[in-house]
Structures are given as C-alpha cells and as structure tokens.
Coordinates of C-alpha atoms in Angstrom, one line a residue:
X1 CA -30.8 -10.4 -27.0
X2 CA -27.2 -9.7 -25.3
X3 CA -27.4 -6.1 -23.9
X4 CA -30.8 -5.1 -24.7
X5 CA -31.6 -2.2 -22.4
X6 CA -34.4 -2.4 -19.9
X7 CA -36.2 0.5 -18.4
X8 CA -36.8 0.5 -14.8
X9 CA -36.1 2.8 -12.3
X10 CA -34.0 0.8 -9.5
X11 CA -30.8 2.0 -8.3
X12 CA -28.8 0.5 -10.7
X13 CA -31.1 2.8 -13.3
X14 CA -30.7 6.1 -11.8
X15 CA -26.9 5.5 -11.4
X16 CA -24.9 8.2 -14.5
X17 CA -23.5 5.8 -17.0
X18 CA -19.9 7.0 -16.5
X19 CA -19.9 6.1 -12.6
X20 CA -21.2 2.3 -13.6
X21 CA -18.3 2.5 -16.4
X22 CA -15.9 3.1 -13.8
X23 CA -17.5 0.9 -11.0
X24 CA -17.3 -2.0 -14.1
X25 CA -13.5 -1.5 -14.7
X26 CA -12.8 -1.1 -10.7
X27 CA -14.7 -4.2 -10.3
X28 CA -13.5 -6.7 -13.0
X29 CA -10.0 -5.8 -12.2
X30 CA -10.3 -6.5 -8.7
X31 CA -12.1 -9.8 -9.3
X32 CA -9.1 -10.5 -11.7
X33 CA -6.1 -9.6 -8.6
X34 CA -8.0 -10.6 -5.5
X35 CA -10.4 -13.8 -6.2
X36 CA -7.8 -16.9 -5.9
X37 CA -10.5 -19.4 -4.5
X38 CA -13.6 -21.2 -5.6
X39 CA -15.0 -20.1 -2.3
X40 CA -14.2 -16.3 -3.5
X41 CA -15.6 -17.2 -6.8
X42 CA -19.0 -18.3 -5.1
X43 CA -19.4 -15.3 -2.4
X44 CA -18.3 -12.8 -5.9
X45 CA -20.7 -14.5 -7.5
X46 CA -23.6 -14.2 -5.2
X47 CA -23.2 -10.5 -5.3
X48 CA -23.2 -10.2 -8.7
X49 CA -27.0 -12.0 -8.1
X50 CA -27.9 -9.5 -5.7
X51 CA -27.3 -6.8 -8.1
X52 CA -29.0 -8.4 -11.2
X53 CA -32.1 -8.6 -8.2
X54 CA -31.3 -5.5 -7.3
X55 CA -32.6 -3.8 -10.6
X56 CA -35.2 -5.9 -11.0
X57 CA -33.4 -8.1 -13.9
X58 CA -35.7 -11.2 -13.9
X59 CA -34.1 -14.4 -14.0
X60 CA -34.5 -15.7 -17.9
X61 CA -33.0 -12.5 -19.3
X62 CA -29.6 -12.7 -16.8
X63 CA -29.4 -16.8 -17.6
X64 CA -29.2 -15.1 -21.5
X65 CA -26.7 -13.2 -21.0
X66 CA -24.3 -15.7 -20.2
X67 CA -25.5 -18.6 -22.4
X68 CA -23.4 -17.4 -25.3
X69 CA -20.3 -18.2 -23.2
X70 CA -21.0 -21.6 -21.9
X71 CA -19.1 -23.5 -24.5
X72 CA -16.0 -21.3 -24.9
X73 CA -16.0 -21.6 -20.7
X74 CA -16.1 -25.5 -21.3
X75 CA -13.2 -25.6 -23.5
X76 CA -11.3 -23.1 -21.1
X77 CA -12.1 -25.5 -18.1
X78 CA -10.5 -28.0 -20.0
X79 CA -7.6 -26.3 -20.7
X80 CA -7.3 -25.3 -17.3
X81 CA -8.0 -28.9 -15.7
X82 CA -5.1 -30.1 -17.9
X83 CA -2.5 -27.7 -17.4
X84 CA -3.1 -26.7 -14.1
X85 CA -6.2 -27.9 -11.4
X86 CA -9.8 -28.0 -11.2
X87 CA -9.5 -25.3 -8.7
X88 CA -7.9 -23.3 -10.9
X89 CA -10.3 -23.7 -13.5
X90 CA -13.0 -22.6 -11.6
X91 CA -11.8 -19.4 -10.7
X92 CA -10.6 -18.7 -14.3
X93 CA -14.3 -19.2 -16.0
X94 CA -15.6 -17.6 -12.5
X95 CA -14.1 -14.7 -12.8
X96 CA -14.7 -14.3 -16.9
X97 CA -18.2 -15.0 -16.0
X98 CA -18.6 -12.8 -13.2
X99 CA -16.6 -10.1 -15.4
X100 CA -19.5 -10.6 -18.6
X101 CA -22.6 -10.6 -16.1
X102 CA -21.2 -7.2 -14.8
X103 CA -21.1 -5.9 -18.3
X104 CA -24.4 -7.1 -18.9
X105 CA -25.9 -5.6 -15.8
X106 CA -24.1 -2.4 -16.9
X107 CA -25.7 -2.7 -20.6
X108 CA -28.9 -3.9 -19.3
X109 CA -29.3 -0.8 -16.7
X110 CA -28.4 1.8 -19.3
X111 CA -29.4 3.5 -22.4
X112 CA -27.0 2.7 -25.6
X113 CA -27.3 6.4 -25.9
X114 CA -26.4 7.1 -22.5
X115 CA -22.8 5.5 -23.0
X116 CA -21.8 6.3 -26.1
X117 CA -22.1 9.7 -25.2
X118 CA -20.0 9.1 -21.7
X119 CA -17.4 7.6 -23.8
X120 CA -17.6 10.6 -26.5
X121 CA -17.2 13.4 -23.5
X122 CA -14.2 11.1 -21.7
X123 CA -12.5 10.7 -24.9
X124 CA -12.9 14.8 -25.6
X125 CA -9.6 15.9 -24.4
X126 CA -8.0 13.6 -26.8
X127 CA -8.4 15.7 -29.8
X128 CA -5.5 17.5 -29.1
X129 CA -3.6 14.3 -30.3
X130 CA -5.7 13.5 -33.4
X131 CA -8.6 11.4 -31.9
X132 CA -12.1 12.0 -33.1
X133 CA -14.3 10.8 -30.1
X134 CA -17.2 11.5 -32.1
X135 CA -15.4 8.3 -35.0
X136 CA -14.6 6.6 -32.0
X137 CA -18.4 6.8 -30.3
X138 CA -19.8 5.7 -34.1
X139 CA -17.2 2.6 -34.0
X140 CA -18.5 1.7 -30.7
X141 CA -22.3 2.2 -31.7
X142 CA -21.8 -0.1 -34.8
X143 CA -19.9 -3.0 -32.3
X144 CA -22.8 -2.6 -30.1
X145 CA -25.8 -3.0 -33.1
X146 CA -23.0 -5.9 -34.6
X147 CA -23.8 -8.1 -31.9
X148 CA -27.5 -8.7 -31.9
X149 CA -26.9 -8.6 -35.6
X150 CA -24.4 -11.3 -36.0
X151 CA -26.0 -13.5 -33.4
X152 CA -29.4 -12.8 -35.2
X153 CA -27.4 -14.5 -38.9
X154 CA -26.6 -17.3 -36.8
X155 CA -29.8 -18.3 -35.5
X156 CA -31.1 -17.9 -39.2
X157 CA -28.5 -20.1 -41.1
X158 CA -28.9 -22.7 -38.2
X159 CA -32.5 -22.6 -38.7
X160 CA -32.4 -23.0 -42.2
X161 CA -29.7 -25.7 -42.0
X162 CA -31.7 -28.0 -39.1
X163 CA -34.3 -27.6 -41.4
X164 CA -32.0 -29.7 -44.3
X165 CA -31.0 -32.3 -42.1
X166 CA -27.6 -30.4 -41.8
X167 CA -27.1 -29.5 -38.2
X168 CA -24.4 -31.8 -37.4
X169 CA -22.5 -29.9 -40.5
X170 CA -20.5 -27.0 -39.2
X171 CA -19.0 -26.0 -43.2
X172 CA -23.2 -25.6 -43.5
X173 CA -23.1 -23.0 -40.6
X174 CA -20.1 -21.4 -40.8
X175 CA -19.9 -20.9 -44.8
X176 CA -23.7 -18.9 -44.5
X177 CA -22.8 -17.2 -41.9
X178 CA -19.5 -15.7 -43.4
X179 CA -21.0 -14.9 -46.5
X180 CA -24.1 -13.0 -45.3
X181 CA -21.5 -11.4 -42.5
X182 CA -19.6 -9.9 -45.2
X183 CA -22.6 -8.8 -47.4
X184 CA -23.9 -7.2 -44.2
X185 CA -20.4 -5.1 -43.5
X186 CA -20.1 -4.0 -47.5
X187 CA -23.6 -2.7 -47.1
X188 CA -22.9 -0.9 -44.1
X189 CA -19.5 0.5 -45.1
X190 CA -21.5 1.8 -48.8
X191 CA -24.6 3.5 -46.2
X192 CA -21.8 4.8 -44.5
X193 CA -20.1 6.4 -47.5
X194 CA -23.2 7.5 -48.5
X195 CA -23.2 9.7 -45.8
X196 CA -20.0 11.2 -45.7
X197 CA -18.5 9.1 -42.9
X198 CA -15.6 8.7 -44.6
X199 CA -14.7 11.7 -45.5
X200 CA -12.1 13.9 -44.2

C-alpha cells in the first residue's frame, strides 16, 4: 500500500516530521534546477537508495512505491524521446521518480498523525486571513486515506473483470470504478455531514 507508515527507529524515524517536510521540498526543487544529466540522474538516484537503506525500508515495499508510476513514466518517455532526446527523457522521469520515492520515504518514515498535525501548526498563523488549518489538515487526512482507498476499488473491479474474461476491456474497468468512486465520496460527504463538518 502507497505510504503505509512503518515503525522503526533509524534516523530517518527519529527525524520531527516538519524538518523531513522541508528537507522534501528543499530536495525535489533542487533535483528539479540542478540535475541536467543522466549521470546526475544515476548518482541522485543512488542516494535516494541509501536513504530507503538507511531506515531500514526493505527492498519489495520501495519497488511498490514506484510501481504505480511506471506507465505514466512510459508515456512521458515517449513524449520526451519525440519532442526532444532520449537524454532528456531520462532526466525528466528521473527526476519525477526520484521526487515520488522521496515522498514515499517521507510517508513511509512517519506517522500520518505526525504530519497532519505539522501542516495544522504551519498553517496556524493563517487564520488571520480566513484559513481553517484544522479544514485544511481534515482535507489532507481524507487525500491521504483516498489513496489506498481508490487503488484498493481498482484492484477489486479488475479482479472481478479478469475473472469475466474482460480484462482487455478498459469501459469494464473504468465504468466500476467510477461508479463505486462516487458512491464511496457521497457516503463520505453524508458521514461528514453527520457530524457537523459542514457547518459553519
């Protein structure tokens, strides 16, 4: 499951969820500016590794992380390859998936709890203009149980569709999918109503 936090006690552990939130956005920015190279890519890369060693990720569970992004990296190759140069290509899908292993690692390293409430106290002094960190912390919670959600209605309608002989159909995926995604939302929206979310 993408982002599933796992205990350990490593550096990467230990480390207060707003430093790792900053270290993330230092890090993807400057892999977005200063990596122009597939040899760049490689070295950036092998970092990233040493860090997933370094808290004791084990090998399976990084590889899962970045499987969900294989084939939308394979149509941005393409893309690339086509209107500029392999090269080019490289570094453009190394550097998104350096970027998504980092958030990973962050997600992987840290409780859900733990960064919700980071964002929550950062977002504090915006009050003043009208922002409710404490709206803005629930929105993020949902996106964050959305995910493992969503993905979990995928791998259910494509079970149930290789199991009819459909699963070269995508209008036998997608059509499930969207259905049981927007049952799932209008039943979360009416729990959330239920319990005065909405209200003023």
């Amino acid at each position: 499951m993408i982002g599933l936090y796992r205990p350990g006690d490593s550096l990467l552990h230990r480390m207060p969820a707003g430093a790792k939130l900053v270290l993330l956005i230092v890090l993807i920015v400057a892999a977005t500016v200063f990596v122009r190279s597939p040899i760049e890519v490689g070295v950036v890369a092998a970092v990233v590794a040493g860090l997933f060693a370094l808290a004791r990720i084990p090998f399976t569970v990084a590889v899962a992380q970045l499987r969900p992004m294989v084939w939308m990296l394979l149509i941005i190759a393409v893309f690339q390859v086509l209107i500029t140069s392999p090269a080019r290509a490289v570094v453009v899908c190394g550097v998104l998936l350096i970027s998504v292993a980092l958030a990973a690692l962050v997600t992987l390293t840290t409780r859900v709890t733990d960064l919700l409430d980071t964002v929550t106290r950062a977002l504090g002094p915006l009050r003043r203009f009208g922002v409710d960190p404490d709206r803005v912390g629930l929105l993020l919670a949902l996106a964050i149980r959305c995910v493992p959600l969503l993905a979990g209605i995928v791998h259910d309608v494509a079970e149930a569709r290789r199991a009819r002989g459909l699963q070269w159909s995508m209008t036998a995926l997608a059509t499930p999918v969207l259905v049981r995604a927007l049952r799932t939302a209008d039943a979360m929206g009416d729990a959330l109503a239920a319990r005065g979310v909405d209200d003023d």
